[in-house]
PDB file of C-alpha atoms and ligand atoms in Angstrom:
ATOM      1  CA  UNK A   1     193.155  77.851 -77.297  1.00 87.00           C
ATOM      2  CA  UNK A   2     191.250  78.963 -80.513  1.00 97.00           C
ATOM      3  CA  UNK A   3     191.323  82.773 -80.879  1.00 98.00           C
ATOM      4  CA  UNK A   4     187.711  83.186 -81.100  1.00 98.00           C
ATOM      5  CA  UNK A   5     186.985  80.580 -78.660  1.00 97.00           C
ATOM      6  CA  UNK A   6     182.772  80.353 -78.158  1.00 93.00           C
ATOM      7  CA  UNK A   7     182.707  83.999 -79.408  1.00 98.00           C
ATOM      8  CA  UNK A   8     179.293  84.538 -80.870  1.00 98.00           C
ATOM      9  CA  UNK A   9     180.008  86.227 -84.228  1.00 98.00           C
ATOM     10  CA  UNK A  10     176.930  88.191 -86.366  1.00 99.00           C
ATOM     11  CA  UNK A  11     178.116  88.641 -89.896  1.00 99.00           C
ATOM     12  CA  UNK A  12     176.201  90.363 -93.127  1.00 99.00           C
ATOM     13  CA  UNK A  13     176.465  89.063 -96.179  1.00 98.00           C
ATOM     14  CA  UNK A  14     178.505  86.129 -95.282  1.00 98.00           C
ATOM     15  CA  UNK A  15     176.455  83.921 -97.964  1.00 98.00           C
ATOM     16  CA  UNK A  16     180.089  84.296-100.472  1.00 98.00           C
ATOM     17  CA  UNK A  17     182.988  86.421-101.243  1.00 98.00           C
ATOM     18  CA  UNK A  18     184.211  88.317 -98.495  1.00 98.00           C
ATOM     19  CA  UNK A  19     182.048  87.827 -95.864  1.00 98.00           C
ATOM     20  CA  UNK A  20     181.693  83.796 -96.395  1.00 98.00           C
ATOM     21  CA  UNK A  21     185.418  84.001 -96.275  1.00 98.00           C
ATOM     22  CA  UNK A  22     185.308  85.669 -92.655  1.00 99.00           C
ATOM     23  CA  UNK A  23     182.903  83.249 -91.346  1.00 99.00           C
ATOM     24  CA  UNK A  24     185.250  80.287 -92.551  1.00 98.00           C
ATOM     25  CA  UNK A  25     187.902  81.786 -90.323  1.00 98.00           C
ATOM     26  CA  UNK A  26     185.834  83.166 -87.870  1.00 98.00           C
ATOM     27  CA  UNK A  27     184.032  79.388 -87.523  1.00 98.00           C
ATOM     28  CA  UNK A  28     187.681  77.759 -87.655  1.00 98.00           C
ATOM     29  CA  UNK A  29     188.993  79.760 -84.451  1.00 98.00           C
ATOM     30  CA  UNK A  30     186.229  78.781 -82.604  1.00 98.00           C
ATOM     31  CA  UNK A  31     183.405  81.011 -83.093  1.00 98.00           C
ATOM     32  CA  UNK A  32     179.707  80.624 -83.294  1.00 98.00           C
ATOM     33  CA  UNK A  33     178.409  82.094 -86.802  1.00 98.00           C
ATOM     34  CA  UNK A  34     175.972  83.463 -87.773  1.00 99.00           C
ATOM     35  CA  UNK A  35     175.033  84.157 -91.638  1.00 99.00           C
ATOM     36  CA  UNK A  36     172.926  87.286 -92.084  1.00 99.00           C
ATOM     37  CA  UNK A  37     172.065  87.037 -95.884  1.00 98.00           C
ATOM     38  CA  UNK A  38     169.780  88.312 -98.362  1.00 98.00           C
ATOM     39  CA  UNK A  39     170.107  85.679-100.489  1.00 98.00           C
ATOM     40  CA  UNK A  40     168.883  82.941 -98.038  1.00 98.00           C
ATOM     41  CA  UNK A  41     169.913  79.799-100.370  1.00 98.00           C
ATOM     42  CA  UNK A  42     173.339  80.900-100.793  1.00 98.00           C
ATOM     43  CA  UNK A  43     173.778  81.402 -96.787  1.00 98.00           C
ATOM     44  CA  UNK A  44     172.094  77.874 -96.126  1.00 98.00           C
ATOM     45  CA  UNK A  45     174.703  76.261 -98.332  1.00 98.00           C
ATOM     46  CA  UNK A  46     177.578  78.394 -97.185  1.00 98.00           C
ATOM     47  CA  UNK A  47     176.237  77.640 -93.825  1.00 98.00           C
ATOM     48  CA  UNK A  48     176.577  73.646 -94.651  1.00 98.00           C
ATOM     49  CA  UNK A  49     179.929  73.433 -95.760  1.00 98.00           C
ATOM     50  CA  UNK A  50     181.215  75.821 -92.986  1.00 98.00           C
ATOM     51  CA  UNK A  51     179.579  73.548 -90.564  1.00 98.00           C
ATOM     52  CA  UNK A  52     181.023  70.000 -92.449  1.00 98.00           C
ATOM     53  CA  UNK A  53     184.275  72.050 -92.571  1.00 98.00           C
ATOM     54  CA  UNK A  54     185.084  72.902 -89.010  1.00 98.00           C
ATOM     55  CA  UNK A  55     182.177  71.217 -86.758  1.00 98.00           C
ATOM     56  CA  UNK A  56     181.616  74.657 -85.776  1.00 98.00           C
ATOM     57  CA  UNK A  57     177.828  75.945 -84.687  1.00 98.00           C
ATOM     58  CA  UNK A  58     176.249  78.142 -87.793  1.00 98.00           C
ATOM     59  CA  UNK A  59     173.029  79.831 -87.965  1.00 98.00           C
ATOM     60  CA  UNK A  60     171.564  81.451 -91.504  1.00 99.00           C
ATOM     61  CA  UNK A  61     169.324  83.886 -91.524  1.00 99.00           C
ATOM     62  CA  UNK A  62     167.528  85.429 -94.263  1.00 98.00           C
ATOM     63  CA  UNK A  63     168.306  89.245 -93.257  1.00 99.00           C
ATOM     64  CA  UNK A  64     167.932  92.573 -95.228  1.00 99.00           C
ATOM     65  CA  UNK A  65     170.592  95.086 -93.770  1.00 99.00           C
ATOM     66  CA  UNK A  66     168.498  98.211 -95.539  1.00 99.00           C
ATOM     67  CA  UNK A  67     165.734  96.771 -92.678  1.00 98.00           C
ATOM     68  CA  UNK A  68     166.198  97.503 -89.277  1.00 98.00           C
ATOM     69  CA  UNK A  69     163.636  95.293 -87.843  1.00 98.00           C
ATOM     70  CA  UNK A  70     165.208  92.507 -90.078  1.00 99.00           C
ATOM     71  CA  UNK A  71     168.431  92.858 -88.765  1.00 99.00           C
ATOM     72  CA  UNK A  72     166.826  93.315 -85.600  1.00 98.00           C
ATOM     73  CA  UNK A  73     165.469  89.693 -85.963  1.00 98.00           C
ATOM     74  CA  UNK A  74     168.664  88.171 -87.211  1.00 99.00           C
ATOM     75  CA  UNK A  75     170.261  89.572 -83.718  1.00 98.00           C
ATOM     76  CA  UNK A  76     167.150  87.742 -81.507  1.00 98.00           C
ATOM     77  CA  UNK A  77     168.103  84.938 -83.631  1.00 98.00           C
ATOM     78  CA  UNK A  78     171.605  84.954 -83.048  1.00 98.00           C
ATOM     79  CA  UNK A  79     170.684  85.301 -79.142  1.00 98.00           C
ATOM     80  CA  UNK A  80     168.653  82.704 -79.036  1.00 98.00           C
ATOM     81  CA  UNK A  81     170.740  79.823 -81.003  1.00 98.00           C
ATOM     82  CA  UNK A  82     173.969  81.150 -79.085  1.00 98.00           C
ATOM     83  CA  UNK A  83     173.743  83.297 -76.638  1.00 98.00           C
ATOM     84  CA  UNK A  84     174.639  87.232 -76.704  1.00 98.00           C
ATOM     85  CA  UNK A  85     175.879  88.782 -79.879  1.00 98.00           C
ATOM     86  CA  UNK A  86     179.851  89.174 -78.996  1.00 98.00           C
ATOM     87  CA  UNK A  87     181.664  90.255 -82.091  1.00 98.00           C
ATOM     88  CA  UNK A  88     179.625  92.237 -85.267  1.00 99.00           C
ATOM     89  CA  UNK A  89     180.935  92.418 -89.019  1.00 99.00           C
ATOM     90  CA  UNK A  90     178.939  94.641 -90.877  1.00 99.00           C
ATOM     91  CA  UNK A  91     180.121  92.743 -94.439  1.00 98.00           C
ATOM     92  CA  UNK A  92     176.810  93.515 -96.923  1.00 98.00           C
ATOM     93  CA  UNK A  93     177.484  95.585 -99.534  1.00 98.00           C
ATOM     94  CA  UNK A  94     176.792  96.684-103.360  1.00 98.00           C
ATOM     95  CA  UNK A  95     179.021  98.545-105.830  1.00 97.00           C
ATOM     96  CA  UNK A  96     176.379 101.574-107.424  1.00 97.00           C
ATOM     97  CA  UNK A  97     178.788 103.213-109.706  1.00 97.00           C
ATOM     98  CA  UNK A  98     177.649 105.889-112.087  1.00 98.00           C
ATOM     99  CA  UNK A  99     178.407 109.209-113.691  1.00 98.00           C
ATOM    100  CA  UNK A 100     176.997 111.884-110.979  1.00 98.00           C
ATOM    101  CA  UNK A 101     174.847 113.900-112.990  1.00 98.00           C
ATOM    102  CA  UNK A 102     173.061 110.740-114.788  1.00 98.00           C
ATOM    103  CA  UNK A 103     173.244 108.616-111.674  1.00 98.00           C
ATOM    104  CA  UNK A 104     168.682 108.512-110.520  1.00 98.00           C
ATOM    105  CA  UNK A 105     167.298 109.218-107.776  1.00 98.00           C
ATOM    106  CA  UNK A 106     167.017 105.491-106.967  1.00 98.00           C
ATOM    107  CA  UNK A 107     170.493 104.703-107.568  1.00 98.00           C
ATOM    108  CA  UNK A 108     171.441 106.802-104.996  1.00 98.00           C
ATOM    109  CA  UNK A 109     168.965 105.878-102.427  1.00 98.00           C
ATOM    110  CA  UNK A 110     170.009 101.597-102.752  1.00 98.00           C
ATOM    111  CA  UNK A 111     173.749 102.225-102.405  1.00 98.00           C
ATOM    112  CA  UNK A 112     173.145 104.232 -99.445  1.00 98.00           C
ATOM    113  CA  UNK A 113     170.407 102.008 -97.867  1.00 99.00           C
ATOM    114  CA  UNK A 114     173.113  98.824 -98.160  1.00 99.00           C
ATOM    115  CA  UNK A 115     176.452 100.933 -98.074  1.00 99.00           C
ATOM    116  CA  UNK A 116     175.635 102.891 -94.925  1.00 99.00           C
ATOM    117  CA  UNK A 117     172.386 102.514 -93.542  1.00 99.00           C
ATOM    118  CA  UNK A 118     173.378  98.444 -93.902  1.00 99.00           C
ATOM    119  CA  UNK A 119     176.226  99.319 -91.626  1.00 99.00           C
ATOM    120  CA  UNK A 120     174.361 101.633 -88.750  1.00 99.00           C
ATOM    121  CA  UNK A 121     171.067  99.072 -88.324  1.00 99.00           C
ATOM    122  CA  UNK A 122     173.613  96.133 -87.630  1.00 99.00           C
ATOM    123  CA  UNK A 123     175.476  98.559 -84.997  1.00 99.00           C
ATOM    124  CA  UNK A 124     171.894  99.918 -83.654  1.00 98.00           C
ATOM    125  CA  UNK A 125     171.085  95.907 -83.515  1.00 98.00           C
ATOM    126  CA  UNK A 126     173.812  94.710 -81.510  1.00 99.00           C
ATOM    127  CA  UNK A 127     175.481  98.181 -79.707  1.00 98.00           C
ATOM    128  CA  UNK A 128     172.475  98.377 -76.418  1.00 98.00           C
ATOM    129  CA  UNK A 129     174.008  94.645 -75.841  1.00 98.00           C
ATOM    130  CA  UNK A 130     177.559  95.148 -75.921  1.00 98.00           C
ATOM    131  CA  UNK A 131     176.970  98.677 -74.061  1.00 98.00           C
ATOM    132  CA  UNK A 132     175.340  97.088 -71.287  1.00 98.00           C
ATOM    133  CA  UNK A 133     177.636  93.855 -70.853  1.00 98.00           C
ATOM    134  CA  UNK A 134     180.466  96.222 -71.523  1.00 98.00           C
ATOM    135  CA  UNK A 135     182.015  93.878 -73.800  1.00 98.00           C
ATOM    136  CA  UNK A 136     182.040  93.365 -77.397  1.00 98.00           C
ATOM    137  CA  UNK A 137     183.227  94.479 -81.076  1.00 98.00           C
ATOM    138  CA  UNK A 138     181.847  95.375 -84.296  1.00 99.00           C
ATOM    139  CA  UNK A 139     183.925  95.363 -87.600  1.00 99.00           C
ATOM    140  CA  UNK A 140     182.701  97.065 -90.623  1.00 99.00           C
ATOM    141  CA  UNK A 141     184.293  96.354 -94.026  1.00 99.00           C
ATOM    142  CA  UNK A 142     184.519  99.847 -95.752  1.00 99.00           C
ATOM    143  CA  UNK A 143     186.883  99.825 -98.967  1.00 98.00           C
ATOM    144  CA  UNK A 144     189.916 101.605-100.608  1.00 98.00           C
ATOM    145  CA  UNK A 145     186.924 103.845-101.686  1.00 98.00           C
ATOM    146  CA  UNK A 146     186.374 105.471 -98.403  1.00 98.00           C
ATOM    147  CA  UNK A 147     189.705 107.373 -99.000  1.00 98.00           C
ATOM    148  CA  UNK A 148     190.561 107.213-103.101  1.00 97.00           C
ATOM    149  CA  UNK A 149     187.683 108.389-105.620  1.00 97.00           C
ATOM    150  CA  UNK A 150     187.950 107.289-109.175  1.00 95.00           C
ATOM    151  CA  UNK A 151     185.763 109.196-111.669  1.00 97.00           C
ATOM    152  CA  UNK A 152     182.837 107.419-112.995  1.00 96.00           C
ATOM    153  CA  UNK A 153     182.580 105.285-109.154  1.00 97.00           C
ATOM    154  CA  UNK A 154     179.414 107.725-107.367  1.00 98.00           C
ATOM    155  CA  UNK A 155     178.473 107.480-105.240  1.00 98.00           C
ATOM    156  CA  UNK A 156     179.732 104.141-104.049  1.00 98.00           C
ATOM    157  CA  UNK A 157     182.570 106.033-102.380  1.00 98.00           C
ATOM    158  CA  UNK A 158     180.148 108.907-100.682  1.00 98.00           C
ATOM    159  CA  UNK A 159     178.874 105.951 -98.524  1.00 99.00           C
ATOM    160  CA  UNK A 160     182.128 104.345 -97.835  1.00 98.00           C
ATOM    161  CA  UNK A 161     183.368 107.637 -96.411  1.00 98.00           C
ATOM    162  CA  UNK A 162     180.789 107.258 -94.070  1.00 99.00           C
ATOM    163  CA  UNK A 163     181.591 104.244 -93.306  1.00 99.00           C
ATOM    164  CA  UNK A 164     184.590 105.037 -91.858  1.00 99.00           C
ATOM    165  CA  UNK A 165     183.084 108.260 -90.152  1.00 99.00           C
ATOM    166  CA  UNK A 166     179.909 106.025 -88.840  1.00 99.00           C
ATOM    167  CA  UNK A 167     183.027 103.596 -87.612  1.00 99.00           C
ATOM    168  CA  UNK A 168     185.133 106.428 -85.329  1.00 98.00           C
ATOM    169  CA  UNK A 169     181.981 108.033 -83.987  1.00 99.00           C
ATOM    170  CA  UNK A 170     180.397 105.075 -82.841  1.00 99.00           C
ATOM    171  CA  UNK A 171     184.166 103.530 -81.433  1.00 99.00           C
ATOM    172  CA  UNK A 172     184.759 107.087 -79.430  1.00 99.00           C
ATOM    173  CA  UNK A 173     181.189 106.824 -78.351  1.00 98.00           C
ATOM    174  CA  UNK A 174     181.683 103.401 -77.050  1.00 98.00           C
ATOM    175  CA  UNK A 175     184.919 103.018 -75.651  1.00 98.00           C
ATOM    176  CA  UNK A 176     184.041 104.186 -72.179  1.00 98.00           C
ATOM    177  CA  UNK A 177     182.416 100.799 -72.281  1.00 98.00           C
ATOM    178  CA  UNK A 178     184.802  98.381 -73.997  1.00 98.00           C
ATOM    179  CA  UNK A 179     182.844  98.555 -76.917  1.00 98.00           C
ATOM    180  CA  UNK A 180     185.674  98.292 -80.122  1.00 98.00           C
ATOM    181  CA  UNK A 181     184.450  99.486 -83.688  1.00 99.00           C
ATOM    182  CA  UNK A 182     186.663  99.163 -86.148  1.00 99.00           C
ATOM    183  CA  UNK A 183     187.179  99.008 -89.763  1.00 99.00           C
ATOM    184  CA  UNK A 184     188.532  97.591 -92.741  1.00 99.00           C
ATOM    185  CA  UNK A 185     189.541  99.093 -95.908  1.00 99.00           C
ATOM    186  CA  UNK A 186     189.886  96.430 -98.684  1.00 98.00           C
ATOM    187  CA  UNK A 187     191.514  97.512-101.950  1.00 98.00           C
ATOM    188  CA  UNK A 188     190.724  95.135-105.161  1.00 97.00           C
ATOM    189  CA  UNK A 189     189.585  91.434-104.092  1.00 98.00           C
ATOM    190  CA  UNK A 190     188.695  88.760-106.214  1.00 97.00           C
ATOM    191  CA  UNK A 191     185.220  88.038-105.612  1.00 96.00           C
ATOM    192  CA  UNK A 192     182.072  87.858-107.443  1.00 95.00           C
ATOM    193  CA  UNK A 193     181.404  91.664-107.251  1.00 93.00           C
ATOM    194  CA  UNK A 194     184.904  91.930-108.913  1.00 95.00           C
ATOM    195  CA  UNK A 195     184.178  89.894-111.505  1.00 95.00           C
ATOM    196  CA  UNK A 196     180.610  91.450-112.340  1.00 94.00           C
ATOM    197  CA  UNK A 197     182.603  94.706-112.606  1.00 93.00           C
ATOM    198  CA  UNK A 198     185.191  93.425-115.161  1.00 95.00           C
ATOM    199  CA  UNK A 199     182.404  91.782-116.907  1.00 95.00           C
ATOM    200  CA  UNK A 200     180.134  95.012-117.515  1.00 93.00           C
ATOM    201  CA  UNK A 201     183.376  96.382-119.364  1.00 94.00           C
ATOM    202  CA  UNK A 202     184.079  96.467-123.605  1.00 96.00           C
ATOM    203  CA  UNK A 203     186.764  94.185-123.128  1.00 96.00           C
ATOM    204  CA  UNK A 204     186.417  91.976-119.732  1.00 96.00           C
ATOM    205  CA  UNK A 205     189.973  90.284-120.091  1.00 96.00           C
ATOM    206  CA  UNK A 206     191.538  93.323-120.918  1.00 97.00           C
ATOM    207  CA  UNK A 207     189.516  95.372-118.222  1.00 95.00           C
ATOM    208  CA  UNK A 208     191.380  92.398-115.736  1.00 95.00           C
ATOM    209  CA  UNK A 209     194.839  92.483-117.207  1.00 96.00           C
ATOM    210  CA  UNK A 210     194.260  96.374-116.568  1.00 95.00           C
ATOM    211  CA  UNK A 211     193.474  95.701-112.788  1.00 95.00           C
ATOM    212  CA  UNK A 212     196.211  93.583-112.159  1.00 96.00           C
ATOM    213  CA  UNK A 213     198.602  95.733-113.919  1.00 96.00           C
ATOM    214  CA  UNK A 214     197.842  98.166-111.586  1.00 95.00           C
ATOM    215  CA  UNK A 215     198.671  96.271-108.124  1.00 97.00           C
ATOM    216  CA  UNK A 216     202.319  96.907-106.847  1.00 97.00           C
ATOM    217  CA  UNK A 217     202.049  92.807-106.004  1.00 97.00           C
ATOM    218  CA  UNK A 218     200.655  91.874-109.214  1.00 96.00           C
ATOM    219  CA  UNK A 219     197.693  90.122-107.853  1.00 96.00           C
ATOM    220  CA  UNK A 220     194.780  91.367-106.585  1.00 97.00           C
ATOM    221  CA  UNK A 221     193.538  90.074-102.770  1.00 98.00           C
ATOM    222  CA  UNK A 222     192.181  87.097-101.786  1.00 98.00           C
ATOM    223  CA  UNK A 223     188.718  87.025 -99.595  1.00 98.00           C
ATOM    224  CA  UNK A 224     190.729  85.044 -96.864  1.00 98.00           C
ATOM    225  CA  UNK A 225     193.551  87.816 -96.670  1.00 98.00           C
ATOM    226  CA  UNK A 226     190.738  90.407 -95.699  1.00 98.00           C
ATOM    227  CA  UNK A 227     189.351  87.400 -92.954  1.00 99.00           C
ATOM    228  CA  UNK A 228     192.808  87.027 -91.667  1.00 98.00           C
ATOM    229  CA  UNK A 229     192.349  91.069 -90.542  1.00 98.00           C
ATOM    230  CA  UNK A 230     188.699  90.502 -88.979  1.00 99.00           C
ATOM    231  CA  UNK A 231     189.745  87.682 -86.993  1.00 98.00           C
ATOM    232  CA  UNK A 232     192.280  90.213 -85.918  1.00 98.00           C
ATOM    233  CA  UNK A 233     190.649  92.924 -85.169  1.00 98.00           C
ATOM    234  CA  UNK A 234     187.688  90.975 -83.791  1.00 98.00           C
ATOM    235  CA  UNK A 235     189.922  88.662 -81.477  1.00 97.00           C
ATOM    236  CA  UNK A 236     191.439  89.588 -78.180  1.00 94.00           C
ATOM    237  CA  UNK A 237     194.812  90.253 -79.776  1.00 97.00           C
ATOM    238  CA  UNK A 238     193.617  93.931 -80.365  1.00 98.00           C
ATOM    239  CA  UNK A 239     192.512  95.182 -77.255  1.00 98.00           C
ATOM    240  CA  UNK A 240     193.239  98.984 -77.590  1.00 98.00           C
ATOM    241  CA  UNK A 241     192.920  99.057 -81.144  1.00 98.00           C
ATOM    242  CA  UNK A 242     189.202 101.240 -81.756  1.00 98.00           C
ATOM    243  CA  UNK A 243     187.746 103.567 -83.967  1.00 99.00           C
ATOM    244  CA  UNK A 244     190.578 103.193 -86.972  1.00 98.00           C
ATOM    245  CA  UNK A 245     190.828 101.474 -90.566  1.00 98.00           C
ATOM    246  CA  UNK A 246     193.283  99.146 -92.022  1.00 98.00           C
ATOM    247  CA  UNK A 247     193.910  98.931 -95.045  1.00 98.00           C
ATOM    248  CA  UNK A 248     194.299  95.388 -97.068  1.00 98.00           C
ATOM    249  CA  UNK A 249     195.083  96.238-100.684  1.00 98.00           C
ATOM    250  CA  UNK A 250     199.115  95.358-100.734  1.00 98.00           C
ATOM    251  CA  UNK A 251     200.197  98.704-100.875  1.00 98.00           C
ATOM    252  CA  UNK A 252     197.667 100.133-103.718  1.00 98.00           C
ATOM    253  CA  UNK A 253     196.630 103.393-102.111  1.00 97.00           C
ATOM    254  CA  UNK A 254     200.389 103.964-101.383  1.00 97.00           C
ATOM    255  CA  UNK A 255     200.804 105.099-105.186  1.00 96.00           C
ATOM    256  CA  UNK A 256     200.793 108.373-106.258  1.00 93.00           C
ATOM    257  CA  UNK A 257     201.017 107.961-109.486  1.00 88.00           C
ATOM    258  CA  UNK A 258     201.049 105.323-112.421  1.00 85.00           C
TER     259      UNK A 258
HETATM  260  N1  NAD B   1     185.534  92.661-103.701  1.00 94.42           N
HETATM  261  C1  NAD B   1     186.218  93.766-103.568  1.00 94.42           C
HETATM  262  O1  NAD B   1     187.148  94.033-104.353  1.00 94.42           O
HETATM  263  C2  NAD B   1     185.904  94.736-102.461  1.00 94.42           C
HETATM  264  C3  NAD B   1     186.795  95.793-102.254  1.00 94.42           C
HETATM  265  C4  NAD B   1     186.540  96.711-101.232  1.00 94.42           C
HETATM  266  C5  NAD B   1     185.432  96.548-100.429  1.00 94.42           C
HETATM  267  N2  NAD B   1     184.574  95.504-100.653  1.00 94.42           N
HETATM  268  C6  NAD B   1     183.422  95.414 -99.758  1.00 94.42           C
HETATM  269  O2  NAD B   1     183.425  94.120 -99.161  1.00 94.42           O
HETATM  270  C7  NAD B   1     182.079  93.729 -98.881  1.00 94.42           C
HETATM  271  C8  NAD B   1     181.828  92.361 -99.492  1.00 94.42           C
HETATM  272  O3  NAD B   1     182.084  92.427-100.880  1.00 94.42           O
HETATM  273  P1  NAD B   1     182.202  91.119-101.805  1.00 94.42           P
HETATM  274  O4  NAD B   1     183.180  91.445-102.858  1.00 94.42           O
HETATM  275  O5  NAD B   1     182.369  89.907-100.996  1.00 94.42           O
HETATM  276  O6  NAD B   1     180.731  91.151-102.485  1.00 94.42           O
HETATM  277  P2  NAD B   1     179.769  89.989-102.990  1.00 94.42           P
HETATM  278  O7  NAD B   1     178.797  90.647-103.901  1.00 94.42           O
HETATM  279  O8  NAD B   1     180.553  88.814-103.502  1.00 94.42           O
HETATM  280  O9  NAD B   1     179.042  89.549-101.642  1.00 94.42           O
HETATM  281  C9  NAD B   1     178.175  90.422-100.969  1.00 94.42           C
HETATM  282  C10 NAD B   1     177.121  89.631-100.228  1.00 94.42           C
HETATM  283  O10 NAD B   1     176.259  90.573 -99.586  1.00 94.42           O
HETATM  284  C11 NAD B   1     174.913  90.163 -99.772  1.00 94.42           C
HETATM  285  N3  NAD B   1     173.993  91.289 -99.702  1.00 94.42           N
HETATM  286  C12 NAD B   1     173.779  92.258-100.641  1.00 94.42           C
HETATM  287  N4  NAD B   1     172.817  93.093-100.240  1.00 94.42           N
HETATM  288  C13 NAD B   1     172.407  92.659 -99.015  1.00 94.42           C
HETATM  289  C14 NAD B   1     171.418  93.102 -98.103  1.00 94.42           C
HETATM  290  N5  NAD B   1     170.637  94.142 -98.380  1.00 94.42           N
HETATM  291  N6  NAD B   1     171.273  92.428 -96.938  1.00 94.42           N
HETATM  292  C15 NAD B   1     172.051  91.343 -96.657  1.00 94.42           C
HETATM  293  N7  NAD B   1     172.985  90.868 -97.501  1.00 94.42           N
HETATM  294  C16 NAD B   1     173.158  91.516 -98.665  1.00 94.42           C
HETATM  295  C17 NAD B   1     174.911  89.516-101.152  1.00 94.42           C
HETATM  296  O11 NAD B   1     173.787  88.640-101.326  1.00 94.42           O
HETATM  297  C18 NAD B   1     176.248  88.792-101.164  1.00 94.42           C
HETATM  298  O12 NAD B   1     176.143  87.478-100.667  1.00 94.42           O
HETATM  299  C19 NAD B   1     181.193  94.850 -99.421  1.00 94.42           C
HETATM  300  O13 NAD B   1     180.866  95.732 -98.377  1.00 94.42           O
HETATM  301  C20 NAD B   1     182.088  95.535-100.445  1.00 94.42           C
HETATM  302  O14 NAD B   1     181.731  96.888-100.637  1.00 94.42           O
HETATM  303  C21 NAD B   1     184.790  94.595-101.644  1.00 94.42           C
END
């Protein structure tokens, strides 16, 4: 038996990195996926392979998390390609990191309308369901950010802190009905977003060596270690796990000191 067997499985940003990663392993134990994306070309192709991959069912949808009503209509589509929405990963996010008293006005606003409000309009989308079937669980990928600031990062982490808060209230909330919210915390993972980073810097190969140097394993994480957790969390396997983080960054925010 596949761990996710026919589990219907909503997840943000899934179009690459990360969150293509967790629909990979969500689709290969089983479950029905569904790609909400922005970038609606990238999802359909993503979509494709996942699909020639593991003969699984996939769905893309074009989807703005900073929309409620388009989230909204990802969810109706989800429902009506596969049936109730049964397991939520709030994946869709964007690094906004600035100096604090330079940072605008609209800087502030898009990292919290992906970072956070993102993260509440997929729960709003698919919590009434799960609350009324009394089933279901929602996994939002917050970061080593949500508990570590470095200088120079606002206010990326600001809205990963809420993350995590947004994840307990809503998994205390919700547990009355067997509704699990949980959350993720990944530490440095080599995706595109990682890359962009090390390529705004003086030196980008030296800006990498400096990342890696930095890792008690040497290596920074792979998108599939961080799916490996969602299936987790997501699967049947964690039953009375709700309203906590765990962290995948092989041992980073352990460190004290350097
Ligand atoms: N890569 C890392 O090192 C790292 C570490 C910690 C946390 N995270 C978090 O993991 C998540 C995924 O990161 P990633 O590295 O895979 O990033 P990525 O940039 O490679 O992928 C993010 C995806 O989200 C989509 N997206 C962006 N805005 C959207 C919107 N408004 N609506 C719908 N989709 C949208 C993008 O089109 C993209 O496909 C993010 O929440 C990020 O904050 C990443």
């Amino acid at each position: 038996m596949k761990r996710l067997a026919d589990k219907v499985t909503l997840i943000t940003g899934a179009g690459r990195g990360i969150g293509a990663a967790i629909a990979f392993a969500f689709a290969r134990e089983g479950a029905a996926v569904v790609l909400a994306e922005l970038d609606f070309e990238t999802a359909q192709q993503t979509a494709e392979q996942i699909k020639t991959q593991t003969g699984a069912r996939v769905l893309a949808v074009q989807t703005d998390v900073t929309q409620s009503a388009s989230v909204q209509h990802a969810v109706s589509e989800a429902e009506q390609a596969f049936g109730a929405v049964d397991v939520l990963v709030n994946n869709a996010g964007i690094n906004v990191f600035c100096d604090p008293l330079t940072m605008t006005d609209d800087d502030w606003r898009r990292c919290f309308a992906v970072d956070l409000d993102g993260v509440w309009n997929g729960c709003r989308a698919v919590l009434p369901g799960m609350v009324e079937r009394g089933a279901g669980s929602i996994v939002n990928i917050a970061s080593t950010h949500a508990f570590k600031i470095i200088p120079g990062c606002f206010p990326y982490p600001v809205a990963k802190h809420g993350v995590i808060g947004l994840t307990r209230a809503l998994g205390i909330e919700y547990a009355p009905r067997n509704v699990r919210v949980n959350a993720i915390a990944p530490g440095y993972i080599e995706t595109q977003l990682t890359h962009d980073w090390w390529n705004e810097q003086a030196d980008p190969a030296a800006a990498k060596q400096a990342t890696l140097a930095l890792q008690p394993m040497k290596r920074i994480g792979r998108p599939e270690e961080v799916a490996m957790t969602a299936v987790f969390l997501a699967s049947d396997e964690a039953p009375f796990i709700n309203a906590t983080c765990i962290t995948v960054d092989g041992g980073r925010s352990a460190v004290y000191h350097d």
